[in-house]
PDB file of C-alpha atoms in Angstrom:
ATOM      1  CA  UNK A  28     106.918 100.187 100.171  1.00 87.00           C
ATOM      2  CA  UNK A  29     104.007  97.470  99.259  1.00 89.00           C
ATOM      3  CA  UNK A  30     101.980 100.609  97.916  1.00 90.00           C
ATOM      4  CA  UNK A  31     104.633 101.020  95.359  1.00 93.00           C
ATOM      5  CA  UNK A  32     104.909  97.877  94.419  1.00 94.00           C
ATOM      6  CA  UNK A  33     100.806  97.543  94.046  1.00 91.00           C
ATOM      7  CA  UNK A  34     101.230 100.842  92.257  1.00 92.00           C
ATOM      8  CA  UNK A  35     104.051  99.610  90.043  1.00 94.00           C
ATOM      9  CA  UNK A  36     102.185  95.769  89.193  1.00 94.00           C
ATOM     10  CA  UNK A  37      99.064  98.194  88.637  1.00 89.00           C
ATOM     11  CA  UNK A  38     100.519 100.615  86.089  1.00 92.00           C
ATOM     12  CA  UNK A  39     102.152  97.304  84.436  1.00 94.00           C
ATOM     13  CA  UNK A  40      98.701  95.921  84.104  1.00 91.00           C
ATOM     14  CA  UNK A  41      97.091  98.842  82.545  1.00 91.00           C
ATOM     15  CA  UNK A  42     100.177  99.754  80.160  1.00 93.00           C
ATOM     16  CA  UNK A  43     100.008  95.813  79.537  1.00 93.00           C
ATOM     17  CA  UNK A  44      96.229  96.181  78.327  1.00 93.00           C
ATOM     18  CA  UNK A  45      96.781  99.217  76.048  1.00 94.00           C
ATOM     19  CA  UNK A  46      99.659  97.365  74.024  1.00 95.00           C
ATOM     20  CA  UNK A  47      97.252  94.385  73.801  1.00 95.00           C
ATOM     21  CA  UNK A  48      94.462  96.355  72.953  1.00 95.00           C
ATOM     22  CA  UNK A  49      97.093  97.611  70.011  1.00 95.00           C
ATOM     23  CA  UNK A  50      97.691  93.881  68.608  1.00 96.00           C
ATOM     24  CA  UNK A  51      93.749  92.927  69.297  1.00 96.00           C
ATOM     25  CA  UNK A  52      92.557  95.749  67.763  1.00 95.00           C
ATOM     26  CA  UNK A  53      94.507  95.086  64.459  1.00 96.00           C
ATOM     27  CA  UNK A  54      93.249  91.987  64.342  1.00 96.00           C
ATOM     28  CA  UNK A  55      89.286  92.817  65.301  1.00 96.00           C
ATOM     29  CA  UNK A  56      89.814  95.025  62.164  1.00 96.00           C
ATOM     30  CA  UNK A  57      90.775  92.526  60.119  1.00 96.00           C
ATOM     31  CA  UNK A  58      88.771  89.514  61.352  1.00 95.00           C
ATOM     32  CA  UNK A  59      85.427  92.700  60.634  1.00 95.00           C
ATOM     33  CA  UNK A  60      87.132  93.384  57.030  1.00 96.00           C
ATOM     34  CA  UNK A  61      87.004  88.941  56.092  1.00 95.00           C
ATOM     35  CA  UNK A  62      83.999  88.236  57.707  1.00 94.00           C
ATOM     36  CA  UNK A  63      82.038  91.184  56.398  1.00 94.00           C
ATOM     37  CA  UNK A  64      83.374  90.521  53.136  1.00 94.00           C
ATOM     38  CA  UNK A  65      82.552  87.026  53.269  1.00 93.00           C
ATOM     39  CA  UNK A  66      79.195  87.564  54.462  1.00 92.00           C
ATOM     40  CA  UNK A  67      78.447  90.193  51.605  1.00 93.00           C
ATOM     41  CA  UNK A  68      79.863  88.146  49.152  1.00 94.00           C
ATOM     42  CA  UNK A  69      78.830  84.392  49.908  1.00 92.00           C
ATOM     43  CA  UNK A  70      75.465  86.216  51.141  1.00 91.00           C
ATOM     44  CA  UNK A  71      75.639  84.718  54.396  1.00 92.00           C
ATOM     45  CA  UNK A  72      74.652  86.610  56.952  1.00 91.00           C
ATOM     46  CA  UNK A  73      76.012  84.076  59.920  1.00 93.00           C
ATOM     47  CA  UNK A  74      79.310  85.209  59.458  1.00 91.00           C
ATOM     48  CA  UNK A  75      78.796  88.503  61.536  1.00 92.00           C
ATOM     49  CA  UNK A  76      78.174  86.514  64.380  1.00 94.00           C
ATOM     50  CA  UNK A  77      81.170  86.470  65.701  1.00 94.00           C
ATOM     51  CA  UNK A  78      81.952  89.714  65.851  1.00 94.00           C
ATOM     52  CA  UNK A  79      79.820  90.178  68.302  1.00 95.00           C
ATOM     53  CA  UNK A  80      81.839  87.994  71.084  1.00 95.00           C
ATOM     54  CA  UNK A  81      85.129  89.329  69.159  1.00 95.00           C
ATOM     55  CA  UNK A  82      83.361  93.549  69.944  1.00 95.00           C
ATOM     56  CA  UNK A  83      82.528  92.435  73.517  1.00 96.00           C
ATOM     57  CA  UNK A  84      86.202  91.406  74.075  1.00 95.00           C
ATOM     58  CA  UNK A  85      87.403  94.277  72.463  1.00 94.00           C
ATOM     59  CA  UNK A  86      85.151  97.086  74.310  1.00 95.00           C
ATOM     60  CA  UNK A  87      86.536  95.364  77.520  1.00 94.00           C
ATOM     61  CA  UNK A  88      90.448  95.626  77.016  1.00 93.00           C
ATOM     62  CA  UNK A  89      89.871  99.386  75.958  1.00 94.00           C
ATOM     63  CA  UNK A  90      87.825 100.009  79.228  1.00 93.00           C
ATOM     64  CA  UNK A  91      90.542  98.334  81.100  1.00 91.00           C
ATOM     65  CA  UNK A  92      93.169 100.125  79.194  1.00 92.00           C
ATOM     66  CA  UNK A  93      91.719 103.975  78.573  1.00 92.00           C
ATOM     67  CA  UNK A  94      88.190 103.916  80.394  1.00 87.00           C
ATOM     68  CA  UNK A  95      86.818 103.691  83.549  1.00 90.00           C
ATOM     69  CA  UNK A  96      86.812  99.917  84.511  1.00 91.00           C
ATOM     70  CA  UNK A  97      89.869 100.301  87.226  1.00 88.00           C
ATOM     71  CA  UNK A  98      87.931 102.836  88.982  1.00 90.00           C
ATOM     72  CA  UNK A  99      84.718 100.785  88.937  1.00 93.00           C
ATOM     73  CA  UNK A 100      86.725  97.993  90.458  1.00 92.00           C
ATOM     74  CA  UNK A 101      87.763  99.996  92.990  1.00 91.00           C
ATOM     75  CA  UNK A 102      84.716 101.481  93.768  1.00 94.00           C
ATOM     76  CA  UNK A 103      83.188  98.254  93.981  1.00 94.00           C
ATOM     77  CA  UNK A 104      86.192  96.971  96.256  1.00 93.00           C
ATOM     78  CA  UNK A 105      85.521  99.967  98.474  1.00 94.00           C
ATOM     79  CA  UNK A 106      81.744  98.799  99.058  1.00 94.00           C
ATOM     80  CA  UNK A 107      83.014  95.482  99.561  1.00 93.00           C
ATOM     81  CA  UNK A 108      85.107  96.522 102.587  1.00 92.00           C
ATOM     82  CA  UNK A 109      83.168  99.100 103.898  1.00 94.00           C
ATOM     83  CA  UNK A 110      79.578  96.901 103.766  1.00 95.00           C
ATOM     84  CA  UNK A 111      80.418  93.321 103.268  1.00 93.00           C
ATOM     85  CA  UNK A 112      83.697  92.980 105.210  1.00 88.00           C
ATOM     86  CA  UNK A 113      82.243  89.323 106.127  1.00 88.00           C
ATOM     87  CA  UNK A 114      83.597  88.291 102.746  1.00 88.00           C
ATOM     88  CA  UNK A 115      86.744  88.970 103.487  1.00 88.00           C
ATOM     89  CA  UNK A 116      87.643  87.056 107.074  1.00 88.00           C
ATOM     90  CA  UNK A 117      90.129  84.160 106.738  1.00 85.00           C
ATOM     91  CA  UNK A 118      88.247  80.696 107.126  1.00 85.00           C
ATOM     92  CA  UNK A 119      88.912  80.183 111.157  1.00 82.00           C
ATOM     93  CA  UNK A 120      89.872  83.121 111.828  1.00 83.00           C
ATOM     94  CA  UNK A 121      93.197  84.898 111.803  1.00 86.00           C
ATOM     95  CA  UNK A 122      96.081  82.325 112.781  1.00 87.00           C
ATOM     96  CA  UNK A 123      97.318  82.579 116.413  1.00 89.00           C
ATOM     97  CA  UNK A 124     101.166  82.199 117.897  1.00 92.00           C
ATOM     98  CA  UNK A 125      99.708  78.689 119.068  1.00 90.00           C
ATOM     99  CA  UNK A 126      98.977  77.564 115.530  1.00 89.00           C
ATOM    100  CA  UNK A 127     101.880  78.731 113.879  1.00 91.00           C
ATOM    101  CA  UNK A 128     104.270  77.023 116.192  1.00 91.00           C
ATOM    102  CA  UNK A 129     101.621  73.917 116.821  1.00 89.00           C
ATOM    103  CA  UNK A 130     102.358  73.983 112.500  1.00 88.00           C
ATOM    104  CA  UNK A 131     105.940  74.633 112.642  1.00 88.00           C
ATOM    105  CA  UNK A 132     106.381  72.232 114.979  1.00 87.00           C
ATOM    106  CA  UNK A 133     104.466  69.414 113.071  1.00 85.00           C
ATOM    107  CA  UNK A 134     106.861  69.809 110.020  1.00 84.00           C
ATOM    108  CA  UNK A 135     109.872  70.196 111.617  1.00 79.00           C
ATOM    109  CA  UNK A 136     108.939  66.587 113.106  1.00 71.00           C
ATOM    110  CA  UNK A 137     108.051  65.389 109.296  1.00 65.00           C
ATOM    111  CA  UNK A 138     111.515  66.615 107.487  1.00 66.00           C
ATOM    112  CA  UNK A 139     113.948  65.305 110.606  1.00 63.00           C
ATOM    113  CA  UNK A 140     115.359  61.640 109.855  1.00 57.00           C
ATOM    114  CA  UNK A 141     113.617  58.987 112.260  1.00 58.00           C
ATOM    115  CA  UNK A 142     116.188  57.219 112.599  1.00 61.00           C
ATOM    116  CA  UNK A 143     118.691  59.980 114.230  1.00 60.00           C
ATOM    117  CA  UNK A 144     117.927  61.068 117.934  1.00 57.00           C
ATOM    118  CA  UNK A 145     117.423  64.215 118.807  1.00 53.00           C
TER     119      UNK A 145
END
């Protein structure tokens, strides 16, 4: 059942990135079309500088939404687990019965009125 749902926010992701790589794209076009325009015709050059960061963002969304990037991540997460599972262990450990109740405990104390007895 939580496979599914990873599955399910996963394919929501990647159909999110292709319908804003739709919208971005139409306006990388016509941020290229102004600003090469405006460079041609005020002759200054400096205005194509900022379709470089504007490219970079662009190239990314359509390797998240058509290329390989998701299997690159999980490629990467793969090595992760299989040769730096250090990474990944909880700070103190994994939480014991003791904790949990010593916790549960603890709050139940804080939200119960002082001034009735128990």
């Amino acid at each position: 059942m939580q496979n599914q749902m990873r599955e399910k926010q996963m394919a929501m992701q990647i159909a999110w990135s292709r319908e804003f790589l739709k919208y971005y794209g139409t306006f990388l076009g016509f941020a290229a079309l102004g600003l090469t325009a405006g460079a041609i015709k005020g002759k200054k050059p400096a205005l194509f500088v900022p379709l470089i960061p504007l490219g970079i963002v662009g190239a990314y969304q359509y390797d998240m939404a058509y290329g390989t990037l998701i299997r690159r991540m999980k490629g990467s997460a793969e090595n992760i687990i299989e040769n730096e599972c250090n990474l990944l262990e909880l700070p103190q450990g994994l939480p014991t019965f003791e904790l949990i109740e010593k916790a549960r405990k603890a709050q139940r104390k804080f939200f119960i009125d002082p001034s009735k007895e128990i």
